[in-house]
Amino acid sequence: MSEVNKGYFTEENSADVVISRIADSTEPRLAEVISVITKHLHAAVKEIEPTQDEWLTAIKFLTETGHKSDDWRQEYILLSDIFGVSMLVDAINNRKPSGASESTVLGPFHVPDVPELPMGANICLDGKGHPMLIKGRILNTAGEPVANAKIDVWQTNDDGFYDVQQKGIQPDFNLRGVFRTGADGTYHFWGAKPRFYPIPDDGPVGKLLGSLGRHPFRPAHLHYILEADGYETLVTHIFDPDDEYIHSDAVFGVKESLLAKFDLIEDPERIAAEHPGGPFYQVIHDFVLAPDA
Amino acid sequence: MSEVNKGYFTEENSADVVISRIADSTEPRLAEVISVITKHLHAAVKEIEPTQDEWLTAIKFLTETGHKSDDWRQEYILLSDIFGVSMLVDAINNRKPSGASESTVLGPFHVPDVPELPMGANICLDGKGHPMLIKGRILNTAGEPVANAKIDVWQTNDDGFYDVQQKGIQPDFNLRGVFRTGADGTYHFWGAKPRFYPIPDDGPVGKLLGSLGRHPFRPAHLHYILEADGYETLVTHIFDPDDEYIHSDAVFGVKESLLAKFDLIEDPERIAAEHPGGPFYQVIHDFVLAPDA
């Protein structure tokens, strides 16, 4: 038992007294985490000097955030998202070597075991929106092509919803696909131009966003998980830099290196050769995988 | 819009970017509180460097703490209690002038509108435990008696439960009373020696306490709310300094100045004069009220 533990709690020594109660037998990582949380929590309370009413408002907010969460809705993850904590944890766990593509948050709409498609396939099964050709290369940090890389991609449809948010409305696996690179490391497939969309904002977190004058939208993007033997798995997005919310993603997922270019192709020769149906969008983006640690 | 808002979120600027999103139109106190929380939250995450699994463990803990809370059980207040936050907020809101009695937490078991009793009454209605005489004076910081002070007192019975925790088992208003001082500022009444008791520990907060090697007990105490015209209301306890948990109150409510002395009276003359039933405990404690701010 430390000296401070024999003393009583005061406004001055508060965090030290709480931390000193952690038993020596406590699992060391838990003891470390709880000590750091206690230190910063007390520092925040001392800086805020909440009234009793403000403290109770916080208690109620945290309780309602729990009550809003169930098997289908995770309001605490949303809270972590809008405070930038999810992105910070992602950044801490995905420090990439120079030259490698950067990560961003996984998000809640990934689906495992999506069927593998032949290169060039169209993942847009509902026919909505602007057709879009997505192509590029999977490279390593030496600039060499990565063969047999698995590309798992998913995106919203033109209404701003993922298939799993509109079961029975969108076709199954709409705007999802798995592709595998050949020896040259290139990929290409067709989708639809993605749309910005709101995170769920009908709960306490949405109310907080509103009180802060913040909107709930994420700028248009495509999600990726890229896997290849000998390389770190990359969870990331590419974003439309012309989206009106590109500088104010509600969950802070945008990074400069993840901005792609969504070009409208109106050249009649290319239309005739690649998409006889008419003009289309094109995104060319290379991904660079970091070697396994 | 500040400069930083035009930049994207990085591990380095994370808190600044999140804070910069708060709209200028935001209610100033809310903007201040959320800014301070964001700053300390990001500092804590950067110091902890949680893995994705640890982050998810935290999300699940916060969600379960919400799910455990309902109209009868407030697990988030317990969480605030065991981290010392409730006591810190109490301390911040109750800085007393020198010489005045100190405050401590209200706790969840206060009942309004308890009947007023004549001085000297016995609030122990279940006849359990050791009889105890509680007496002293209500003074101001000049040492003068405070007349017509309202003393609202409540305590556990000898089984370590408040009446409201055992409705139908304990008599209504067992070990609760309201008394009012006369011109001399003195008070005296009979109760029972209180017992230590556990905070509810069958939820996520109890599990956390266990993981930290901490017990859930509060040392024996009596609760008070003291009110008088011209004085700050005082919410406090007095504690039994000989309780085995006096140095490890699960909610950090003990202060040195709140230690009373629980004396066993075995003197036959006093027993004959004051409590013919046999030996009894006696607590003499003066309270000093601070003038209204």
Coordinates of C-alpha atoms in Angstrom, one line a residue:
Chain A
M1 CA 0.0 0.0 0.0
S2 CA 1.5 3.3 -1.0
E3 CA 1.7 6.4 1.2
V4 CA -1.1 8.2 -0.6
N5 CA -3.4 5.3 0.0
K6 CA -3.3 6.0 3.7
G7 CA -4.5 9.6 3.1
Y8 CA -8.0 10.4 2.2
F9 CA -9.4 11.7 -1.1
T10 CA -9.1 15.5 -1.7
E11 CA -9.6 17.7 -4.7
E12 CA -5.8 18.0 -5.0
N13 CA -4.8 14.3 -4.8
S14 CA -7.9 12.8 -6.3
A15 CA -6.5 10.9 -9.2
D16 CA -3.5 9.6 -7.2
V17 CA -5.8 8.2 -4.5
V18 CA -8.0 6.4 -7.0
I19 CA -5.0 5.0 -8.9
S20 CA -3.4 3.9 -5.6
R21 CA -6.3 1.6 -5.0
I22 CA -5.4 -0.6 -7.9
A23 CA -4.1 -3.9 -6.4
D24 CA -0.6 -5.0 -7.1
S25 CA -2.1 -8.3 -8.4
T26 CA -4.0 -6.6 -11.2
E27 CA -3.2 -7.7 -14.7
P28 CA -0.5 -5.1 -15.7
R29 CA -2.1 -3.9 -18.9
L30 CA -5.4 -3.3 -17.2
A31 CA -3.7 -1.5 -14.3
E32 CA -1.9 0.7 -16.9
V33 CA -5.1 1.5 -18.9
I34 CA -7.2 2.3 -15.8
S35 CA -4.4 4.5 -14.4
V36 CA -4.2 6.5 -17.6
I37 CA -7.9 6.8 -17.9
T38 CA -8.2 8.0 -14.3
K39 CA -5.5 10.6 -14.7
H40 CA -7.0 12.1 -17.8
L41 CA -10.6 11.8 -16.5
H42 CA -9.8 13.7 -13.3
A43 CA -7.8 16.3 -15.3
A44 CA -10.8 16.9 -17.6
V45 CA -13.2 17.2 -14.6
K46 CA -10.9 19.7 -12.9
E47 CA -10.7 21.8 -16.1
I48 CA -14.4 21.6 -16.7
E49 CA -15.6 22.1 -13.1
P50 CA -19.0 20.6 -13.9
T51 CA -22.0 21.6 -11.8
Q52 CA -24.0 18.8 -10.3
D53 CA -26.6 19.3 -13.0
E54 CA -24.0 19.1 -15.8
W55 CA -22.6 15.9 -14.2
L56 CA -26.1 14.4 -14.2
T57 CA -26.6 15.5 -17.9
A58 CA -23.4 13.5 -18.7
I59 CA -24.6 10.5 -16.7
K60 CA -27.9 10.5 -18.6
F61 CA -26.2 11.0 -22.0
L62 CA -24.0 8.0 -21.4
T63 CA -26.9 5.9 -20.2
E64 CA -29.1 6.8 -23.2
T65 CA -26.1 6.0 -25.5
G66 CA -26.1 2.5 -24.0
H67 CA -29.8 2.1 -24.2
K68 CA -29.8 3.1 -27.9
S69 CA -27.3 0.2 -28.6
D70 CA -28.4 -3.3 -29.5
D71 CA -27.4 -6.1 -31.8
W72 CA -28.1 -3.9 -34.9
R73 CA -27.1 -0.4 -33.7
Q74 CA -23.9 0.5 -31.9
E75 CA -24.3 4.0 -30.6
Y76 CA -21.1 3.9 -28.6
I77 CA -19.1 3.2 -31.8
L78 CA -20.9 6.2 -33.4
L79 CA -19.8 8.2 -30.3
S80 CA -16.2 7.0 -30.8
D81 CA -16.5 7.9 -34.5
I82 CA -17.7 11.5 -34.1
F83 CA -15.1 12.2 -31.5
G84 CA -12.4 11.0 -33.9
V85 CA -11.5 8.2 -31.5
S86 CA -12.1 5.4 -34.0
M87 CA -9.8 7.1 -36.5
L88 CA -7.2 7.8 -33.9
V89 CA -7.2 4.1 -32.8
D90 CA -7.0 3.1 -36.5
A91 CA -4.1 5.5 -37.1
I92 CA -2.2 4.2 -34.0
N93 CA -2.6 0.6 -35.2
N94 CA -1.7 1.2 -38.8
R95 CA 1.4 3.3 -39.0
K96 CA 2.6 2.5 -42.5
P97 CA 6.1 2.8 -43.9
S98 CA 6.8 5.7 -46.2
G99 CA 5.3 5.1 -49.6
A100 CA 2.6 2.6 -48.5
S101 CA -1.1 3.4 -48.9
E102 CA -2.7 4.7 -45.7
S103 CA -5.6 3.0 -43.8
T104 CA -8.9 4.3 -42.6
V105 CA -11.8 3.0 -40.6
L106 CA -13.5 -0.3 -41.5
G107 CA -17.0 0.9 -40.9
P108 CA -20.0 -1.3 -40.0
F109 CA -21.0 -2.5 -43.5
H110 CA -18.4 -5.0 -44.4
V111 CA -19.7 -8.5 -45.3
P112 CA -17.5 -11.5 -45.2
D113 CA -17.4 -14.3 -47.8
V114 CA -18.6 -12.2 -50.8
P115 CA -18.3 -14.2 -54.1
E116 CA -15.1 -13.7 -56.1
L117 CA -15.7 -12.2 -59.5
P118 CA -13.7 -12.2 -62.7
M119 CA -11.7 -9.1 -63.3
G120 CA -13.8 -6.6 -65.3
A121 CA -17.1 -7.6 -63.7
N122 CA -19.8 -5.1 -62.9
I123 CA -20.8 -5.1 -59.2
C124 CA -23.6 -2.6 -59.7
L125 CA -26.6 -5.0 -59.8
D126 CA -29.4 -2.5 -59.3
G127 CA -28.6 -0.4 -62.4
K128 CA -28.9 2.8 -60.5
G129 CA -26.7 5.9 -60.8
H130 CA -23.7 6.8 -62.9
P131 CA -21.7 3.8 -64.2
M132 CA -18.1 3.9 -63.0
L133 CA -14.9 2.1 -64.1
I134 CA -12.5 1.6 -61.2
K135 CA -9.0 0.5 -62.1
G136 CA -5.4 0.6 -61.1
R137 CA -2.5 -1.5 -59.7
I138 CA -1.6 -3.2 -56.5
L139 CA 2.1 -2.5 -55.9
N140 CA 4.6 -3.0 -53.1
T141 CA 6.8 -0.2 -51.7
A142 CA 9.5 -1.1 -54.2
G143 CA 7.0 -0.3 -57.0
E144 CA 6.6 -3.9 -58.1
P145 CA 3.2 -5.4 -58.9
V146 CA 1.7 -7.7 -56.3
A147 CA 0.2 -10.8 -57.9
N148 CA -2.7 -12.8 -56.3
A149 CA -3.7 -9.8 -54.1
K150 CA -7.3 -10.2 -52.9
I151 CA -9.3 -7.0 -53.4
D152 CA -12.5 -6.9 -51.3
V153 CA -14.5 -3.8 -52.3
W154 CA -17.9 -2.4 -51.2
Q155 CA -19.8 0.9 -51.7
T156 CA -23.2 2.6 -51.4
N157 CA -25.7 2.6 -54.3
D158 CA -26.9 5.8 -55.9
D159 CA -29.4 6.3 -53.0
G160 CA -26.6 6.4 -50.5
F161 CA -27.3 3.0 -48.9
Y162 CA -25.4 -0.2 -48.6
D163 CA -27.1 -3.4 -49.7
V164 CA -27.3 -4.7 -46.1
Q165 CA -29.2 -1.5 -45.1
Q166 CA -31.8 -2.3 -47.7
K167 CA -32.3 -6.1 -47.7
G168 CA -35.1 -7.0 -50.0
I169 CA -34.8 -3.6 -51.8
Q170 CA -31.3 -3.9 -53.2
P171 CA -30.2 -7.2 -54.8
D172 CA -28.0 -9.3 -52.5
F173 CA -24.3 -8.4 -52.9
N174 CA -25.2 -5.2 -54.8
L175 CA -22.0 -3.1 -55.1
R176 CA -19.8 -5.6 -53.4
G177 CA -17.1 -7.8 -55.0
V178 CA -13.9 -9.7 -54.5
F179 CA -11.3 -9.7 -57.2
R180 CA -7.8 -11.2 -57.4
T181 CA -4.9 -9.7 -59.3
G182 CA -2.8 -11.5 -61.9
A183 CA 0.9 -11.4 -62.4
D184 CA 0.8 -7.7 -63.5
G185 CA -0.9 -6.6 -60.3
T186 CA -3.6 -4.7 -62.2
Y187 CA -7.3 -4.6 -61.4
H188 CA -10.4 -3.2 -63.1
F189 CA -14.1 -3.6 -62.5
W190 CA -17.3 -1.6 -62.9
G191 CA -19.5 -0.1 -60.2
A192 CA -21.5 3.1 -59.7
K193 CA -20.5 6.5 -58.6
P194 CA -20.9 6.4 -54.8
R195 CA -23.0 9.0 -52.9
F196 CA -22.4 10.8 -49.6
Y197 CA -24.7 9.5 -46.8
P198 CA -25.5 10.2 -43.1
I199 CA -24.4 8.1 -40.2
P200 CA -27.4 7.1 -38.1
D201 CA -28.4 10.4 -36.4
D202 CA -31.7 9.6 -34.7
G203 CA -30.1 8.8 -31.3
P204 CA -28.2 10.7 -28.6
V205 CA -25.1 11.0 -30.8
G206 CA -27.0 12.6 -33.6
K207 CA -28.5 15.0 -31.1
L208 CA -25.1 15.9 -29.9
L209 CA -23.8 16.4 -33.4
G210 CA -26.7 18.8 -34.0
S211 CA -26.0 20.7 -30.8
L212 CA -22.4 21.2 -32.0
G213 CA -23.6 22.5 -35.4
R214 CA -22.2 19.4 -37.1
H215 CA -23.8 17.5 -39.9
P216 CA -23.9 13.6 -40.0
F217 CA -22.6 13.1 -43.5
R218 CA -19.7 11.0 -44.8
P219 CA -18.4 12.1 -48.2
A220 CA -18.7 9.6 -51.1
H221 CA -16.2 6.7 -51.0
L222 CA -15.4 3.1 -51.9
H223 CA -14.3 0.7 -49.1
Y224 CA -11.4 -1.7 -49.6
I225 CA -9.7 -4.6 -47.8
L226 CA -6.6 -5.6 -49.6
E227 CA -4.8 -8.8 -48.7
A228 CA -1.7 -10.5 -50.1
D229 CA 0.8 -13.0 -48.8
G230 CA 3.8 -11.3 -47.3
Y231 CA 2.0 -7.9 -46.9
E232 CA 0.1 -6.2 -44.2
T233 CA -3.6 -6.2 -44.7
L234 CA -4.8 -2.8 -45.7
V235 CA -8.3 -1.5 -44.7
T236 CA -9.0 1.7 -46.4
H237 CA -11.3 3.9 -48.6
I238 CA -10.9 6.0 -51.6
F239 CA -12.8 9.3 -51.6
D240 CA -14.3 11.6 -54.2
P241 CA -12.4 14.9 -53.7
D242 CA -15.3 16.9 -55.2
D243 CA -17.8 15.7 -52.7
E244 CA -19.3 18.6 -50.8
Y245 CA -18.5 16.9 -47.4
I246 CA -14.9 16.0 -48.3
H247 CA -13.5 18.5 -45.7
S248 CA -16.0 17.6 -43.0
D249 CA -16.5 13.8 -42.9
A250 CA -18.6 13.2 -39.8
V251 CA -16.2 10.4 -38.7
F252 CA -12.9 12.1 -39.8
G253 CA -12.0 9.2 -42.2
V254 CA -10.5 11.3 -45.0
K255 CA -6.8 11.5 -45.5
E256 CA -5.1 13.4 -48.3
S257 CA -3.5 10.3 -49.8
L258 CA -7.0 8.6 -50.1
L259 CA -8.4 11.2 -52.4
A260 CA -8.9 9.6 -55.8
K261 CA -10.1 11.4 -59.0
F262 CA -13.6 10.7 -60.3
D263 CA -13.3 11.7 -64.0
L264 CA -16.4 11.9 -66.3
I265 CA -15.4 10.3 -69.6
E266 CA -17.3 11.8 -72.5
D267 CA -14.8 11.0 -75.3
P268 CA -16.9 9.2 -78.0
E269 CA -14.1 6.8 -78.9
R270 CA -13.7 5.6 -75.3
I271 CA -17.4 5.4 -74.9
A272 CA -17.7 3.2 -78.0
A273 CA -14.8 1.0 -76.9
E274 CA -15.5 0.7 -73.2
H275 CA -19.1 1.6 -72.4
P276 CA -21.4 1.8 -75.4
G277 CA -24.3 2.8 -73.1
G278 CA -22.9 6.4 -72.9
P279 CA -20.6 8.6 -70.7
F280 CA -19.2 7.0 -67.6
Y281 CA -17.0 7.9 -64.7
Q282 CA -13.5 6.6 -64.3
V283 CA -11.3 6.3 -61.2
I284 CA -7.7 5.2 -61.6
H285 CA -6.0 4.5 -58.2
D286 CA -2.9 2.5 -57.3
F287 CA -2.6 0.9 -53.8
V288 CA 0.8 0.3 -52.3
L289 CA 1.0 -2.5 -49.7
A290 CA 3.4 -2.5 -46.8
P291 CA 5.5 -5.6 -46.2
D292 CA 4.5 -7.9 -43.3
A293 CA 6.1 -6.6 -40.1
Chain B
M1 CA -13.6 28.0 -40.2
S2 CA -10.1 27.7 -38.7
E3 CA -7.0 26.8 -40.7
V4 CA -6.8 23.4 -39.2
N5 CA -10.3 22.5 -40.4
K6 CA -9.1 22.7 -44.0
G7 CA -6.5 20.1 -43.2
Y8 CA -7.4 16.4 -42.7
F9 CA -7.3 14.4 -39.5
T10 CA -3.9 12.9 -38.6
E11 CA -2.5 11.2 -35.5
E12 CA -0.7 14.5 -34.7
N13 CA -3.5 17.0 -35.1
S14 CA -6.4 14.7 -34.2
A15 CA -7.9 16.6 -31.2
D16 CA -7.5 20.0 -32.9
V17 CA -9.3 18.8 -36.0
V18 CA -12.2 17.4 -34.0
I19 CA -12.5 20.6 -31.8
S20 CA -12.3 22.8 -34.9
R21 CA -15.6 21.2 -36.2
I22 CA -17.6 22.7 -33.4
A23 CA -19.7 25.5 -35.0
D24 CA -19.3 29.1 -33.8
S25 CA -23.0 29.1 -33.1
T26 CA -22.7 26.4 -30.5
E27 CA -23.8 27.2 -27.0
P28 CA -20.5 28.4 -25.4
R29 CA -20.6 26.2 -22.3
L30 CA -21.3 23.1 -24.4
A31 CA -18.5 24.1 -26.8
E32 CA -16.1 24.5 -23.9
V33 CA -17.0 21.2 -22.3
I34 CA -16.8 19.2 -25.5
S35 CA -13.5 20.8 -26.4
V36 CA -12.0 19.9 -23.0
I37 CA -13.4 16.3 -23.2
T38 CA -12.0 15.9 -26.7
K39 CA -8.5 17.1 -25.7
H40 CA -8.2 14.8 -22.7
L41 CA -9.9 11.9 -24.5
H42 CA -7.3 12.0 -27.4
A43 CA -4.5 12.5 -24.9
A44 CA -5.6 9.4 -23.1
V45 CA -5.9 7.3 -26.3
K46 CA -2.5 8.5 -27.4
E47 CA -1.0 7.5 -24.1
I48 CA -2.8 4.1 -24.0
E49 CA -2.3 3.2 -27.6
P50 CA -5.2 0.7 -27.5
T51 CA -5.3 -2.2 -29.9
Q52 CA -8.5 -2.6 -31.9
D53 CA -9.5 -5.4 -29.5
E54 CA -9.0 -3.2 -26.5
W55 CA -11.0 -0.4 -28.1
L56 CA -13.8 -2.9 -28.7
T57 CA -13.6 -4.1 -25.1
A58 CA -14.1 -0.5 -24.0
I59 CA -17.1 -0.1 -26.4
K60 CA -18.7 -3.2 -25.0
F61 CA -18.1 -2.2 -21.4
L62 CA -19.7 1.2 -21.9
T63 CA -22.7 -0.4 -23.7
E64 CA -23.2 -3.0 -20.9
T65 CA -23.0 -0.2 -18.3
G66 CA -25.8 1.5 -20.1
H67 CA -27.8 -1.7 -20.4
K68 CA -27.5 -2.4 -16.7
S69 CA -29.0 1.0 -15.9
D70 CA -32.8 1.5 -15.5
D71 CA -35.2 3.5 -13.3
W72 CA -33.9 1.6 -10.2
R73 CA -30.3 1.0 -10.9
Q74 CA -27.8 3.6 -12.2
E75 CA -24.7 1.8 -13.2
Y76 CA -23.1 5.0 -14.7
I77 CA -23.4 6.8 -11.4
L78 CA -21.6 3.7 -9.8
L79 CA -18.9 4.0 -12.5
S80 CA -18.5 7.7 -11.7
D81 CA -18.4 6.8 -8.0
I82 CA -15.7 4.1 -8.2
F83 CA -13.5 6.4 -10.4
G84 CA -13.8 9.1 -7.7
V85 CA -15.5 11.4 -10.2
S86 CA -18.7 11.8 -8.1
M87 CA -16.6 12.9 -5.1
L88 CA -14.4 15.2 -7.3
V89 CA -17.6 16.9 -8.6
D90 CA -18.9 17.2 -5.1
A91 CA -15.6 18.7 -3.9
I92 CA -15.5 21.2 -6.7
N93 CA -19.1 22.4 -6.0
N94 CA -18.7 22.5 -2.2
R95 CA -15.5 24.4 -1.4
K96 CA -16.2 25.5 2.1
P97 CA -14.6 28.4 4.0
S98 CA -12.1 27.6 6.7
G99 CA -13.7 26.1 9.8
A100 CA -16.9 25.0 8.1
S101 CA -17.8 21.2 8.0
E102 CA -17.0 19.5 4.7
S103 CA -19.4 17.9 2.3
T104 CA -19.5 14.4 0.8
V105 CA -21.7 12.6 -1.7
L106 CA -25.5 12.5 -1.3
G107 CA -25.7 8.8 -2.4
P108 CA -28.8 7.2 -3.9
F109 CA -30.8 6.5 -0.7
H110 CA -32.1 9.9 0.4
V111 CA -35.9 10.1 0.8
P112 CA -37.7 13.5 0.7
D113 CA -40.5 14.5 3.1
V114 CA -39.5 12.3 6.0
P115 CA -41.7 13.2 9.1
E116 CA -40.2 15.6 11.6
L117 CA -39.6 14.1 15.0
P118 CA -39.2 15.6 18.5
M119 CA -35.6 16.0 19.6
G120 CA -34.5 12.8 21.5
A121 CA -36.7 10.5 19.4
N122 CA -35.4 7.0 18.4
I123 CA -35.3 6.5 14.6
C124 CA -34.4 2.8 14.9
L125 CA -37.8 1.2 14.4
D126 CA -36.7 -2.4 13.7
G127 CA -34.9 -2.8 17.1
K128 CA -31.9 -4.4 15.5
G129 CA -28.2 -3.7 16.3
H130 CA -26.5 -1.7 18.9
P131 CA -28.5 1.3 20.2
M132 CA -26.6 4.6 19.6
L133 CA -27.0 8.1 20.9
I134 CA -26.1 10.8 18.4
K135 CA -25.7 14.3 19.7
G136 CA -23.9 17.6 19.2
R137 CA -24.4 21.2 18.0
I138 CA -25.1 23.0 14.8
L139 CA -22.8 26.1 14.8
N140 CA -21.8 28.8 12.4
T141 CA -18.2 29.6 11.5
A142 CA -18.1 32.2 14.4
G143 CA -18.9 29.4 16.8
E144 CA -22.4 30.6 17.5
P145 CA -25.4 28.1 17.7
V146 CA -27.6 27.9 14.7
A147 CA -31.3 27.9 15.7
N148 CA -34.1 26.3 13.7
A149 CA -31.6 24.3 11.6
K150 CA -33.2 21.3 9.9
I151 CA -31.3 18.0 10.4
D152 CA -32.2 15.4 7.8
V153 CA -30.5 12.1 8.8
W154 CA -30.5 8.6 7.4
Q155 CA -28.5 5.4 7.9
T156 CA -28.4 1.6 7.3
N157 CA -29.8 -0.8 9.8
D158 CA -27.7 -3.5 11.4
D159 CA -28.0 -5.7 8.3
G160 CA -26.3 -3.0 6.2
F161 CA -29.4 -2.0 4.3
Y162 CA -31.5 1.2 4.0
D163 CA -35.2 0.9 4.5
V164 CA -35.9 1.7 0.8
Q165 CA -33.7 -1.3 -0.1
Q166 CA -35.9 -3.6 2.0
K167 CA -39.4 -2.3 1.6
G168 CA -41.8 -4.7 3.4
I169 CA -38.9 -6.1 5.5
Q170 CA -37.9 -2.9 7.4
P171 CA -40.6 -0.6 8.8
D172 CA -41.2 2.5 6.7
F173 CA -38.9 5.4 7.6
N174 CA -36.7 3.0 9.6
L175 CA -33.5 4.9 10.6
R176 CA -34.5 8.2 9.0
G177 CA -35.6 11.3 10.7
V178 CA -35.9 15.1 10.5
F179 CA -35.0 17.2 13.6
R180 CA -35.0 20.9 14.2
T181 CA -32.6 22.7 16.5
G182 CA -33.8 25.1 19.2
A183 CA -32.2 28.4 20.3
D184 CA -29.1 26.6 21.7
G185 CA -28.3 24.8 18.4
T186 CA -28.0 21.4 20.0
Y187 CA -29.4 18.1 18.8
H188 CA -29.8 14.6 20.1
F189 CA -31.6 11.5 18.9
W190 CA -31.2 7.7 19.1
G191 CA -30.4 5.4 16.2
A192 CA -28.4 2.2 15.8
K193 CA -24.7 1.7 15.1
P194 CA -24.5 1.7 11.2
R195 CA -22.8 -1.1 9.3
F196 CA -20.5 -1.1 6.3
Y197 CA -22.2 -2.3 3.2
P198 CA -21.4 -3.0 -0.5
I199 CA -22.4 -0.9 -3.4
P200 CA -24.3 -3.0 -6.0
D201 CA -21.6 -5.1 -7.5
D202 CA -23.4 -7.6 -9.8
G203 CA -22.9 -5.5 -12.9
P204 CA -20.1 -4.4 -15.2
V205 CA -18.8 -1.9 -12.6
G206 CA -18.6 -4.6 -9.9
K207 CA -16.8 -6.8 -12.3
L208 CA -14.3 -4.0 -13.0
L209 CA -13.8 -3.4 -9.3
G210 CA -13.0 -7.1 -8.9
S211 CA -10.5 -7.1 -11.8
L212 CA -8.7 -4.2 -10.1
G213 CA -8.5 -6.1 -6.8
R214 CA -10.9 -3.6 -5.1
H215 CA -13.7 -4.5 -2.8
P216 CA -17.2 -2.9 -3.1
F217 CA -17.7 -1.8 0.5
R218 CA -18.5 1.6 2.1
P219 CA -17.4 2.1 5.7
A220 CA -20.2 2.6 8.2
H221 CA -21.6 6.1 8.2
L222 CA -24.7 8.3 8.9
H223 CA -26.0 10.6 6.1
Y224 CA -26.9 14.2 6.8
I225 CA -28.5 17.1 5.0
L226 CA -28.3 20.3 7.1
E227 CA -30.3 23.3 6.2
A228 CA -30.8 26.7 7.9
D229 CA -31.8 30.2 6.7
G230 CA -28.7 32.2 5.8
Y231 CA -26.4 29.2 5.5
E232 CA -25.2 26.9 2.6
T233 CA -27.0 23.6 2.7
L234 CA -24.5 20.9 3.8
V235 CA -24.8 17.4 2.4
T236 CA -22.4 15.1 4.3
H237 CA -21.7 11.9 6.3
I238 CA -20.1 11.1 9.6
F239 CA -18.0 8.0 9.6
D240 CA -17.0 5.3 12.1
P241 CA -13.2 5.7 12.2
D242 CA -12.8 2.1 13.4
D243 CA -14.6 0.6 10.5
E244 CA -12.3 -1.9 8.6
Y245 CA -13.0 -0.1 5.3
I246 CA -12.4 3.4 6.6
H247 CA -9.2 3.8 4.4
S248 CA -10.7 2.1 1.3
D249 CA -14.3 3.5 0.8
A250 CA -15.3 2.1 -2.6
V251 CA -16.6 5.6 -3.6
F252 CA -13.9 7.7 -1.9
G253 CA -16.4 9.5 0.3
V254 CA -14.3 9.7 3.5
K255 CA -12.6 12.9 4.6
E256 CA -10.6 13.3 7.7
S257 CA -12.9 15.9 9.1
L258 CA -15.9 13.6 8.8
L259 CA -14.5 11.0 11.2
A260 CA -16.7 10.9 14.3
K261 CA -16.0 8.8 17.4
F262 CA -18.3 5.9 18.1
D263 CA -17.8 5.3 21.9
L264 CA -19.2 2.3 23.7
I265 CA -20.8 3.6 27.0
E266 CA -20.6 1.0 29.7
D267 CA -20.7 3.3 32.8
P268 CA -23.6 1.9 35.0
E269 CA -24.6 5.5 36.1
R270 CA -25.0 6.7 32.5
I271 CA -26.8 3.4 31.5
A272 CA -29.2 3.9 34.3
A273 CA -29.8 7.5 33.5
E274 CA -29.9 7.4 29.7
H275 CA -30.5 3.8 28.5
P276 CA -31.7 1.4 31.1
G277 CA -31.7 -1.4 28.5
G278 CA -27.9 -1.7 28.7
P279 CA -24.7 -0.5 27.2
F280 CA -25.0 1.8 24.2
Y281 CA -22.9 3.7 21.7
Q282 CA -22.5 7.4 21.7
V283 CA -21.4 9.8 18.9
I284 CA -20.8 13.5 19.7
H285 CA -20.3 15.6 16.6
D286 CA -20.7 19.3 15.9
F287 CA -21.5 20.6 12.4
V288 CA -20.3 24.0 11.3
L289 CA -22.4 25.7 8.6
A290 CA -20.9 28.1 6.0
P291 CA -22.7 31.3 5.5
D292 CA -24.7 31.7 2.2
A293 CA -22.6 32.8 -0.6

